[in-house]
CSV table of C-alpha atoms and ligand atoms in Angstrom, one decimal:
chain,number,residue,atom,x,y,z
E,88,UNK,CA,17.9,-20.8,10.1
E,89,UNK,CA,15.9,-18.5,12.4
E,90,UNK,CA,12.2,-19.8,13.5
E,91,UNK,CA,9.7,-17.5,11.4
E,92,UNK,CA,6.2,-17.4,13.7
E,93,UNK,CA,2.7,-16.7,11.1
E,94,UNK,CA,-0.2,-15.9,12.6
E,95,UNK,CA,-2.8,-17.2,10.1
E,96,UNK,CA,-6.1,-15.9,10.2
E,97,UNK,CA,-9.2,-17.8,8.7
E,98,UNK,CA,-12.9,-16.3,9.5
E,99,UNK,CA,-15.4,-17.2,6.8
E,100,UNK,CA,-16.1,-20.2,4.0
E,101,UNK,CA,-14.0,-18.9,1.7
E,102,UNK,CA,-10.8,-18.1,3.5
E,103,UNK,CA,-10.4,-22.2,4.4
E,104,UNK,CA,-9.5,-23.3,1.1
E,105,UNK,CA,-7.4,-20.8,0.5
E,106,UNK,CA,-5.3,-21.0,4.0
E,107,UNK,CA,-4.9,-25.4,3.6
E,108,UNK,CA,-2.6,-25.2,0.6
E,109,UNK,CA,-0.7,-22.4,2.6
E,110,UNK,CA,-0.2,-24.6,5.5
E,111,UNK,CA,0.4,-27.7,3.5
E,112,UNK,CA,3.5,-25.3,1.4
E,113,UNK,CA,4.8,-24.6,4.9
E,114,UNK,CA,5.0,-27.7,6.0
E,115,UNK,CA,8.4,-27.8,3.7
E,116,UNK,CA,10.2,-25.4,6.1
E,117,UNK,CA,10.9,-26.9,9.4
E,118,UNK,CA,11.6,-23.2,10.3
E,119,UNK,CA,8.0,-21.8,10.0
E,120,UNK,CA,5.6,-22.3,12.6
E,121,UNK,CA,2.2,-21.4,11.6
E,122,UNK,CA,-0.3,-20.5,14.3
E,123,UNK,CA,-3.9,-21.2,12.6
E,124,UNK,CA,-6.3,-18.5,14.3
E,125,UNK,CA,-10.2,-18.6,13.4
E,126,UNK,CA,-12.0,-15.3,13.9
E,127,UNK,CA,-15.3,-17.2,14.8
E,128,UNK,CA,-17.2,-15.0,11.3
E,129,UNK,CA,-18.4,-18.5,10.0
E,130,UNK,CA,-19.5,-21.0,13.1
E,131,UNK,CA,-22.0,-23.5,11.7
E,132,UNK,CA,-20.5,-27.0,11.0
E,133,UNK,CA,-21.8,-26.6,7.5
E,134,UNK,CA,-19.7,-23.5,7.0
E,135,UNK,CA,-16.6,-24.0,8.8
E,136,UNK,CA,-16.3,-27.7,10.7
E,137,UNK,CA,-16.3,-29.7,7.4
E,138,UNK,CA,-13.8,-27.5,5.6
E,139,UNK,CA,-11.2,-28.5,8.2
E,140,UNK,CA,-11.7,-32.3,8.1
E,141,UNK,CA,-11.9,-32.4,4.2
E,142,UNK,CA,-9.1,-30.1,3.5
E,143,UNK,CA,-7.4,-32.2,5.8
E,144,UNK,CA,-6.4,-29.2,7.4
E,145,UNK,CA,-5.3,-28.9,11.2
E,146,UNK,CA,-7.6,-27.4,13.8
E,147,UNK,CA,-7.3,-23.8,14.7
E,148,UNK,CA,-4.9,-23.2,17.4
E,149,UNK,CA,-6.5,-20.0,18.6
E,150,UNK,CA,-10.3,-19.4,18.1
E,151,UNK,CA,-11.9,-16.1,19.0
E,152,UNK,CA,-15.4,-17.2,18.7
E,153,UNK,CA,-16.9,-13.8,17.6
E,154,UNK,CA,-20.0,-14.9,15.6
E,155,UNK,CA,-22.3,-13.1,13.6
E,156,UNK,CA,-23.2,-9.1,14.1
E,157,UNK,CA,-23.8,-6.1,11.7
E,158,UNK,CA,-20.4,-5.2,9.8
E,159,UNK,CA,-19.0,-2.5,12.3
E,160,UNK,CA,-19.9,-5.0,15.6
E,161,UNK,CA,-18.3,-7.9,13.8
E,162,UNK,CA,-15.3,-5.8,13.1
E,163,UNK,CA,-14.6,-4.1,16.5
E,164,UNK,CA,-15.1,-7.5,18.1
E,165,UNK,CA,-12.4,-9.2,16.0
E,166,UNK,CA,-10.7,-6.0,16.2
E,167,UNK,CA,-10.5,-6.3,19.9
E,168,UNK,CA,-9.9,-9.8,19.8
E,169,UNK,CA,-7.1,-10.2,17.6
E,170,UNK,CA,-5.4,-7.3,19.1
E,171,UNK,CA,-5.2,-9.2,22.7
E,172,UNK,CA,-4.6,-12.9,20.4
E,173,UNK,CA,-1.6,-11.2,18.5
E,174,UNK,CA,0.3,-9.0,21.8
E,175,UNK,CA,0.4,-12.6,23.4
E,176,UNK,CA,2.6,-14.0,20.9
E,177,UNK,CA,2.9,-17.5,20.0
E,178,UNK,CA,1.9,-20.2,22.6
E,179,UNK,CA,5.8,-20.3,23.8
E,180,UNK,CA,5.5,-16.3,24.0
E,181,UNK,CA,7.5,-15.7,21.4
E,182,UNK,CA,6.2,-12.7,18.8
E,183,UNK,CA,5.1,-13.3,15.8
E,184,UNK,CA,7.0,-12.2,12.8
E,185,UNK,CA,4.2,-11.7,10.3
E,186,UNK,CA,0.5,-12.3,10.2
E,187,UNK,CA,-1.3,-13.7,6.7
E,188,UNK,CA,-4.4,-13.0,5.7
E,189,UNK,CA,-6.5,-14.4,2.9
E,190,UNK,CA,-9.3,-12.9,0.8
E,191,UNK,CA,-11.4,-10.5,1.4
E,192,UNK,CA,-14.0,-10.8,4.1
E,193,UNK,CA,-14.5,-9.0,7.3
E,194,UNK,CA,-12.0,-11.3,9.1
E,195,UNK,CA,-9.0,-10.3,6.6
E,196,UNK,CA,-9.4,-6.7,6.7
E,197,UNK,CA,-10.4,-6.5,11.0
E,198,UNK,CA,-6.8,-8.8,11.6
E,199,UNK,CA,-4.9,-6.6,9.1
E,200,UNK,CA,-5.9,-3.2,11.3
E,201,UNK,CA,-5.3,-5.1,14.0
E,202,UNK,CA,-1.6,-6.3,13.3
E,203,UNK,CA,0.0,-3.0,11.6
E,204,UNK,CA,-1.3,-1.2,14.9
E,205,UNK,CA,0.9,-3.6,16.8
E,206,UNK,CA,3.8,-3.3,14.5
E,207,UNK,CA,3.7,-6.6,12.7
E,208,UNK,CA,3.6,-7.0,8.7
E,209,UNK,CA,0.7,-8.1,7.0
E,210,UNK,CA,0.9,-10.4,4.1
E,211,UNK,CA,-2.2,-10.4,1.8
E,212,UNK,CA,-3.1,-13.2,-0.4
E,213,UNK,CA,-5.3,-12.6,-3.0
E,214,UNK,CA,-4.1,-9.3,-2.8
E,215,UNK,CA,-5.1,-6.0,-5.8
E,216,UNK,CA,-8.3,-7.2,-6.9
E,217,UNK,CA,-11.0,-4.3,-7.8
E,218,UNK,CA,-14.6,-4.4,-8.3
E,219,UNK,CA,-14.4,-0.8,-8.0
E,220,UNK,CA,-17.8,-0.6,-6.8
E,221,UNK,CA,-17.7,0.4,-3.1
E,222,UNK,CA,-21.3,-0.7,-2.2
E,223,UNK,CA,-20.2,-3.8,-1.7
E,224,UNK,CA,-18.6,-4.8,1.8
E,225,UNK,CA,-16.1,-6.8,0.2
E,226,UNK,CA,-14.5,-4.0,-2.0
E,227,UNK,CA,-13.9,-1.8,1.4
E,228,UNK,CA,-12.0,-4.8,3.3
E,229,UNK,CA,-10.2,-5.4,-0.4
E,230,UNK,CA,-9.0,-1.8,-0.2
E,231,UNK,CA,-8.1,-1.6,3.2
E,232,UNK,CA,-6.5,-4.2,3.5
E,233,UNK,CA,-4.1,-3.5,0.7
E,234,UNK,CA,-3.3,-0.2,1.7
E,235,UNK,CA,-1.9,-1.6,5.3
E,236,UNK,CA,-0.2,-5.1,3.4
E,237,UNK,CA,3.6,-4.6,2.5
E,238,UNK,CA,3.3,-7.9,0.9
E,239,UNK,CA,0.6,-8.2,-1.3
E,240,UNK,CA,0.3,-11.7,-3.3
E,241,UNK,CA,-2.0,-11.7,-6.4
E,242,UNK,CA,-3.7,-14.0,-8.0
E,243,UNK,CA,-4.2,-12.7,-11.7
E,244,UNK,CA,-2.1,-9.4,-13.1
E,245,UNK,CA,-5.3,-6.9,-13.3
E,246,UNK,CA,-4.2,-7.2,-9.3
E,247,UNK,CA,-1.1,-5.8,-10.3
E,248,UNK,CA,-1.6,-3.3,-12.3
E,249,UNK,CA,-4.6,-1.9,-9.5
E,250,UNK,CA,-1.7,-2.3,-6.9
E,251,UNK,CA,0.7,0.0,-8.5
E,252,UNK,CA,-1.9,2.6,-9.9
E,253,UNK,CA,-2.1,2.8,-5.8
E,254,UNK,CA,1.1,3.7,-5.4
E,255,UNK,CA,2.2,0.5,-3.8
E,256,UNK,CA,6.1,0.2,-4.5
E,257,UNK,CA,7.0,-2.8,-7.0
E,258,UNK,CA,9.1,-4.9,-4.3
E,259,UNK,CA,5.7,-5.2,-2.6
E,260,UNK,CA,3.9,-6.8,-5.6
E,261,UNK,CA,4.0,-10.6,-6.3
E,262,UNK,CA,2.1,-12.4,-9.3
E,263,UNK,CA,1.8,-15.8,-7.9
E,264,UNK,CA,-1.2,-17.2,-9.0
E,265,UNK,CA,-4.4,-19.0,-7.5
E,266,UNK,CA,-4.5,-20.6,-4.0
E,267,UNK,CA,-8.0,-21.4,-4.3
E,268,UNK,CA,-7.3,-23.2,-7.3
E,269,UNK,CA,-3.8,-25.6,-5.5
E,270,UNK,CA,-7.2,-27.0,-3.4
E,271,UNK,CA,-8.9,-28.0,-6.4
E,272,UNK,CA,-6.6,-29.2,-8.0
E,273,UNK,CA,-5.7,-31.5,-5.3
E,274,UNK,CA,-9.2,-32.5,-4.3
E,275,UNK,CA,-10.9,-32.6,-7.8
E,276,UNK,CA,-10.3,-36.7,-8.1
E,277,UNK,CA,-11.3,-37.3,-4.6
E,278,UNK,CA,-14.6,-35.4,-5.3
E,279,UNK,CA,-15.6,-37.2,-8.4
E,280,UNK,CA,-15.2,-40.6,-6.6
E,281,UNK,CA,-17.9,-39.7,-4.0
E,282,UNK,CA,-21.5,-40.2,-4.5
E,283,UNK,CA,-23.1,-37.2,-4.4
E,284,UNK,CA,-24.8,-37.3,-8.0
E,285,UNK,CA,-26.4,-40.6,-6.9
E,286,UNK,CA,-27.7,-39.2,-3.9
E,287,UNK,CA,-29.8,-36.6,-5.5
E,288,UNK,CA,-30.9,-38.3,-8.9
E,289,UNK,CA,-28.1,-36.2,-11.0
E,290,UNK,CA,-26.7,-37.2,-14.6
E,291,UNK,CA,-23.5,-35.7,-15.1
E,292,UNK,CA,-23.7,-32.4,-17.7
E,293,UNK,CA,-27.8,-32.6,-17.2
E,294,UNK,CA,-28.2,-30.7,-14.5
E,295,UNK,CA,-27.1,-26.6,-13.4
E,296,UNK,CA,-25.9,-25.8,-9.6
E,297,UNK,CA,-27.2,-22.0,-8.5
E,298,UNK,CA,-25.7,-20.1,-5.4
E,299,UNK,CA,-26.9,-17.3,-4.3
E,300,UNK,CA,-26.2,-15.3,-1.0
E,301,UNK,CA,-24.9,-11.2,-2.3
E,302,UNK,CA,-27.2,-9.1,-0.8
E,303,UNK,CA,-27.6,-7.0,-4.0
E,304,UNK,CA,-29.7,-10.6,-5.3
E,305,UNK,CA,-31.1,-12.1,-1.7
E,306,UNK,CA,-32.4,-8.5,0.4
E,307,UNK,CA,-34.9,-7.1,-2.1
E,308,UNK,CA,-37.8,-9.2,-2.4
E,309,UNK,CA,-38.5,-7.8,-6.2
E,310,UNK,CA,-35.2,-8.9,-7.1
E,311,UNK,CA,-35.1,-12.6,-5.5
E,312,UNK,CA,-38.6,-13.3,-6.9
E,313,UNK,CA,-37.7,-12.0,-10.3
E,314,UNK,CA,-34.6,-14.5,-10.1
E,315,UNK,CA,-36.2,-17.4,-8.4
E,316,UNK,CA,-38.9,-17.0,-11.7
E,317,UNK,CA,-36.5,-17.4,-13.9
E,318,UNK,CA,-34.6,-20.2,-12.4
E,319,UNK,CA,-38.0,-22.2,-11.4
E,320,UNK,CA,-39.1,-21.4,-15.4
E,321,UNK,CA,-35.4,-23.1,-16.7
E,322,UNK,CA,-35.9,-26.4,-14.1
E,323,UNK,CA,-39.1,-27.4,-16.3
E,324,UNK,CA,-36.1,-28.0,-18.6
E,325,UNK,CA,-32.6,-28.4,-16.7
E,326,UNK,CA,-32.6,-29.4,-12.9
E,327,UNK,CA,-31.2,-27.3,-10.6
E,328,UNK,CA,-29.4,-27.8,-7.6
E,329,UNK,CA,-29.2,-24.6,-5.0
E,330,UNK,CA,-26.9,-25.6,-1.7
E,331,UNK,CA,-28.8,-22.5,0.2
E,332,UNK,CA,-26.5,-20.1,2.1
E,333,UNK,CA,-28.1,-19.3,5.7
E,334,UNK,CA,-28.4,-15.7,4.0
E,335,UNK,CA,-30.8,-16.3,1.6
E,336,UNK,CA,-32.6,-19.4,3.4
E,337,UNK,CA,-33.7,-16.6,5.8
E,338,UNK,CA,-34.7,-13.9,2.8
E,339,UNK,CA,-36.5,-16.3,0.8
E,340,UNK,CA,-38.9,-17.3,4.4
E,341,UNK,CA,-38.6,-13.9,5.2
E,342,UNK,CA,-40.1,-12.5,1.9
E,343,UNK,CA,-42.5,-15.7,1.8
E,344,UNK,CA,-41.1,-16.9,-1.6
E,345,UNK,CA,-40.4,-20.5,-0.2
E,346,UNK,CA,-43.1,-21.5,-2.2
E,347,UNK,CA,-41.6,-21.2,-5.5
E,348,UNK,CA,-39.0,-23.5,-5.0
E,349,UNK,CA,-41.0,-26.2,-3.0
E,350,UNK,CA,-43.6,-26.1,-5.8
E,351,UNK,CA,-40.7,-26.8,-8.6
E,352,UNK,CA,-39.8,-30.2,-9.4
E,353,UNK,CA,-36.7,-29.5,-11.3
E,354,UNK,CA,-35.1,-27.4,-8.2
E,355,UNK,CA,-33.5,-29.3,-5.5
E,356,UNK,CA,-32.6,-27.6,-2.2
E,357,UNK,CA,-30.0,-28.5,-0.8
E,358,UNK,CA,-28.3,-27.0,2.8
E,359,UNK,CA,-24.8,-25.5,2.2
E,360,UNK,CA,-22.6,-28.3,1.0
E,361,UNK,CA,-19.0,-29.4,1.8
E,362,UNK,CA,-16.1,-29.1,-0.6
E,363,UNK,CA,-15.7,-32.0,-1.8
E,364,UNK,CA,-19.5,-32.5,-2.4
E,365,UNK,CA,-20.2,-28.9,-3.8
E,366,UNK,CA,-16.6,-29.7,-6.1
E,367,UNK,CA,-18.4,-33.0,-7.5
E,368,UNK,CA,-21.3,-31.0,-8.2
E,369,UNK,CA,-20.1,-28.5,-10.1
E,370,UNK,CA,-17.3,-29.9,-11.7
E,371,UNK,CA,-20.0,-32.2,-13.7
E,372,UNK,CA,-22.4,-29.7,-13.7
E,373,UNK,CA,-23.9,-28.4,-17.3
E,374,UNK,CA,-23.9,-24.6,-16.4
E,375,UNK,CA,-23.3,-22.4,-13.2
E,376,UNK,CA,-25.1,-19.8,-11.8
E,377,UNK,CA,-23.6,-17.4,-9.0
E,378,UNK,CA,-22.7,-14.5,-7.1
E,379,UNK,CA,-19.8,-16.2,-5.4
E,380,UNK,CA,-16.3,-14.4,-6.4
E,381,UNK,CA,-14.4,-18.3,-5.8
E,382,UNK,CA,-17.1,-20.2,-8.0
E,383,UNK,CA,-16.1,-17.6,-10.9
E,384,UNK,CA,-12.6,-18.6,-10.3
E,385,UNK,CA,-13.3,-22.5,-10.2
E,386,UNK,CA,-15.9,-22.8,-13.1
E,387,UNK,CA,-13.0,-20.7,-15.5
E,388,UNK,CA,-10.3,-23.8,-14.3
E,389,UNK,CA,-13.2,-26.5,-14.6
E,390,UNK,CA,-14.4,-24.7,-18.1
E,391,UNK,CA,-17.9,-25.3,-17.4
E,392,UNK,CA,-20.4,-22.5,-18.3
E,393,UNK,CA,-20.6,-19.6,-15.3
E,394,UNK,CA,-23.7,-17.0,-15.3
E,395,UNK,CA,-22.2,-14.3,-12.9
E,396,UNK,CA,-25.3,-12.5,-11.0
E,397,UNK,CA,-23.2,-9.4,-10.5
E,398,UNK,CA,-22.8,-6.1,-12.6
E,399,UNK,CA,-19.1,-6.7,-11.9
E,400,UNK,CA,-16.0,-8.5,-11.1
E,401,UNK,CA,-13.3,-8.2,-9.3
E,402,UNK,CA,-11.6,-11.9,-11.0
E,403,UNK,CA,-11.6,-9.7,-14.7
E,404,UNK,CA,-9.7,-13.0,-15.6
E,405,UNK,CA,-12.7,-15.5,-15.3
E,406,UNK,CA,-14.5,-13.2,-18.0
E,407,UNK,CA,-11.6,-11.9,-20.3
E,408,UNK,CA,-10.0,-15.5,-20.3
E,409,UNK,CA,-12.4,-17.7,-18.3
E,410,UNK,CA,-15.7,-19.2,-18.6
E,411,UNK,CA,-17.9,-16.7,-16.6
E,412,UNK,CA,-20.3,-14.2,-18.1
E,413,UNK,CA,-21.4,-11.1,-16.3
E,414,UNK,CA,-25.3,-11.0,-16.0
E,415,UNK,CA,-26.0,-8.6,-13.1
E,416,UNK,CA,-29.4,-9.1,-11.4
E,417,UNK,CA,-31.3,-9.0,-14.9
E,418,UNK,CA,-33.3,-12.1,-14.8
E,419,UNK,CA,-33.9,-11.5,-18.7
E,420,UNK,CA,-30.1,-11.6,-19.5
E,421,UNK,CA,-29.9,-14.7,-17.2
E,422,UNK,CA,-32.5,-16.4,-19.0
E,423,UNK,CA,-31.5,-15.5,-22.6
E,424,UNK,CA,-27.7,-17.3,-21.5
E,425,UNK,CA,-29.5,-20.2,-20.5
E,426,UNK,CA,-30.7,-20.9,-23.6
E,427,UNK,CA,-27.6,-20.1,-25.2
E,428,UNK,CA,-25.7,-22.6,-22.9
E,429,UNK,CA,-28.9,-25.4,-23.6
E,430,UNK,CA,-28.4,-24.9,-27.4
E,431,UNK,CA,-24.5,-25.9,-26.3
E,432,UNK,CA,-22.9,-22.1,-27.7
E,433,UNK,CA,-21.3,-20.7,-24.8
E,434,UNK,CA,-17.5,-20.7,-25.3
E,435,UNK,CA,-15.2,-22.7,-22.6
E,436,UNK,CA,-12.4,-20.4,-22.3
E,437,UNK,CA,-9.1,-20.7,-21.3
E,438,UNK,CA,-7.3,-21.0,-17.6
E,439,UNK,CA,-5.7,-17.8,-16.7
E,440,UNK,CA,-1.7,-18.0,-16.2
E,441,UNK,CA,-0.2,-19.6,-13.0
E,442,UNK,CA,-3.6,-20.6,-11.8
E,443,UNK,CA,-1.9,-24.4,-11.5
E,444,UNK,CA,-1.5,-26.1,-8.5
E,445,UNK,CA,1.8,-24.5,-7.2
E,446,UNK,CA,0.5,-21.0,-6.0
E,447,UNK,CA,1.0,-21.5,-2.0
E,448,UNK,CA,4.8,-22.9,-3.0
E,449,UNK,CA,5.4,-19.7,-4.5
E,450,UNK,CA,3.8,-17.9,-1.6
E,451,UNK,CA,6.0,-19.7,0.9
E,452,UNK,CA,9.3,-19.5,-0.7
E,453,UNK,CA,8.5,-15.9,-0.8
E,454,UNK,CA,7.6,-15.3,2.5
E,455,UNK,CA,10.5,-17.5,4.1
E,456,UNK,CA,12.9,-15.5,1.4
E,457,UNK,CA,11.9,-12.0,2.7
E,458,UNK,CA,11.4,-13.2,6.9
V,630,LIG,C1,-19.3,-13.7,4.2
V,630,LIG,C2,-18.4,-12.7,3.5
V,630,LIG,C3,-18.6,-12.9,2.0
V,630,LIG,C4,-18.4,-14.4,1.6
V,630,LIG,C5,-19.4,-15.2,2.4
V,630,LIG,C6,-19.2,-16.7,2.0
V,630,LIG,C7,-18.0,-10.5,4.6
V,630,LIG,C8,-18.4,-9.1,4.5
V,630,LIG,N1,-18.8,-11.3,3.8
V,630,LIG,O1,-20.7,-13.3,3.9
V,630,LIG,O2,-17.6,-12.1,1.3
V,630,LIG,O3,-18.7,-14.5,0.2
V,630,LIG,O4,-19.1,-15.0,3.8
V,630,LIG,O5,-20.1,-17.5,2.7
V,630,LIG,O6,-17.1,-10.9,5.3
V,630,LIG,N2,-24.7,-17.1,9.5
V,630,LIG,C9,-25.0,-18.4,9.9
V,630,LIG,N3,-24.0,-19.2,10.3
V,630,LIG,C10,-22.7,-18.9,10.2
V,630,LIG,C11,-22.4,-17.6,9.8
V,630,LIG,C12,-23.4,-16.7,9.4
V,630,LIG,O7,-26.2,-18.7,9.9
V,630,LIG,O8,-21.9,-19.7,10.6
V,630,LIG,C13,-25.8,-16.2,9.0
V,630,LIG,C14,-26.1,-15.2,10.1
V,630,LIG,O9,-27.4,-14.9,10.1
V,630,LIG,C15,-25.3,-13.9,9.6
V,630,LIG,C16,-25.4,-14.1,8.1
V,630,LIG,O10,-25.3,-15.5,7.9
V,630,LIG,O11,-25.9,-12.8,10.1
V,630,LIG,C17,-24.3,-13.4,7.4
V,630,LIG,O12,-23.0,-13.8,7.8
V,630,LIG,P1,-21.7,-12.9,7.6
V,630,LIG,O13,-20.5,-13.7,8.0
V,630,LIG,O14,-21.9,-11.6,8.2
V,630,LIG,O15,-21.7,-12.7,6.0
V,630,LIG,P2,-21.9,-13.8,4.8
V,630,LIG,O16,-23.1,-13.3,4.1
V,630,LIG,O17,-21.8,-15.2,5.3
């Protein structure tokens, strides 16, 4: 058996829980040796530390440290980065054979440029998924990094059928479900052991967790104050718990909306939350409310109620089969669901196909098979 080298890149919140099951799949082929880089996108402990201790995953081998930055500095410094990380090889000089990338931030689509200029593959997991709306950042590194992936590794079939109106050849294309979801299914016991309800007064099903960081909800003041209204107006009658991204801490001080929130008894702030403790949260949670494309994903498998503050989705599954609704920024629509989930008429839905636990196993066999 030859030694396969991965470089795998993780930048941002969301690419950790999708990289850990990876890891863990590889750990089943003594040939593959998986170098963990981290970009540096995500940096404080409450975005990126935790996620490594409670996903029990290893600590980077390589970080680049590149921090925050408007979307083209961010990019040209991982860009630059990356390219020096990835010529060096592995730390016994040898090349690497193929370098994986996960989801859909700035991280995933800077590394993919970054590899197919030096010649290596790209493998993309979470791979054909289309909002189709190109004002959001995501969608560009989405597209991008598809077009420069020969092995592109989707989560729900809408992926492939985007893939091949692409042009992407078929061998390229593997349905392999939801790596996200291997995490929770792992970790979903653990989570409801811990005592995070407790801690913040919380009945299990009385109480709805918000998250909110998208700038097409947090950067216009009109449009976070007409959501905060509704959400302050529903705690009279639900409590809410919002973990604050750093994003929208800064809009809502900025835009001098604190205020509202401080002044609400039913809202509980929270700072950005761990896995495990977010998971407890929402998988006992009555209703969700979000911009966030993973939460989508997690409330379908959890079936618990999902208000999606966007006009679209890139996860078509979480609405077609799932649990999540699509609201937009219309605080109106938001609050007529509400009610409709408080009378207790919001249908459950059902889990999308191979979104069960054994995604990254595919993923591995695949990528040993075709190394
Ligand atoms: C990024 C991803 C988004 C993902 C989100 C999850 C892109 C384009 N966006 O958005 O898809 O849903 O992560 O959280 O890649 N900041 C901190 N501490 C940090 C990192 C960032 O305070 O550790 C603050 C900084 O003020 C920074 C801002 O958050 O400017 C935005 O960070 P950035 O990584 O650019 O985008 P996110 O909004 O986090």
């Amino acid at each position: 058996m030859h030694e396969i080298n991965l470089a795998c890149i993780v930048g941002a919140r969301p690419n950790f829980m999708k990289m850990a099951p990876l890891l863990r799949a590889f750990e089943s082929y003594p040939n593959v040796n998986p170098v963990l880089i981290h970009t540096g996108q995500h940096y404080d402990a409450n975005l990126s530390d935790v996620f490594f201790t409670e996903l029990g995953m290893k600590r980077p081998d390589i970080s680049l440290e590149v921090g925050s930055g408007k979307h083209g500095v961010q990019t040209a410094r991982i860009l630059e980065r990356m390219e020096q990380t990835l010529e060096e090889g592995t730390a016994d000089g040898q090349p690497y054979d193929r370098v994986v990338v996960v989801g859909d931030v700035n991280s995933t689509m800077a590394a993919t440029l970054a590899a197919v200029k030096l010649g290596i593959p790209v493998a993309h997991v979470e791979a054909g998924l289309r909002s189709f709306d190109r004002t959001m950042p995501e969608e560009i590194n989405r597209i991008v990094t598809d077009s420069l992936s020969d092995m592109l590794l989707v989560s729900e079939s809408a992926g492939i059928e985007n893939l091949r109106r692409e042009g992407h050849p078929d061998d390229h294309l593997h349905l392999v479900g939801n790596v996200m979801i291997d995490t929770l299914q792992r970790l979903l016991p653990q989570a409801r052991e811990r005592n995070t309800l407790r801690e913040h007064n919380l009945e299990p099903g009385q109480y709805g967790v918000v998250t909110l960081h998208r700038p097409a909800n947090v950067d216009t003041p009109e449009v976070l104050a007409r959501l905060l209204d509704v959400l302050v107006e529903t705690s009279d009658r639900l409590k809410l718990v919002i973990p604050l991204h750093p994003r929208t801490k800064q809009r809502i001080e900025d835009f001098g909306l604190a205020g509202k929130l401080s002044d609400a008894p039913g809202i509980v702030v929270l700072p950005p939350l761990g896995y495990l403790d977010f998971l407890a949260l929402t998988s006992q949670s009555l209703l969700v409310v979000t911009d966030s494309g993973g939460l989508q994903e997690e409330s379908t498998v959890l079936g618990i109620p999902c208000l999606t503050m966007r006009p679209n989705t890139e996860r078509p599954a979480t609405v077609d089969e799932g649990s999540s609704t699509l609201i937009g920024s219309d605080a109106e629509k938001l609050a007529r669901h509400i009610e409709q989930i408080l009378s207790g008429d919001y249908p459950r839905g059902v889990v999308p196909d191979l979104w069960d636990g054994h995604a990254a196993d595919r993923i591995a066999k695949i990528l040993v098979n075709q190394s």
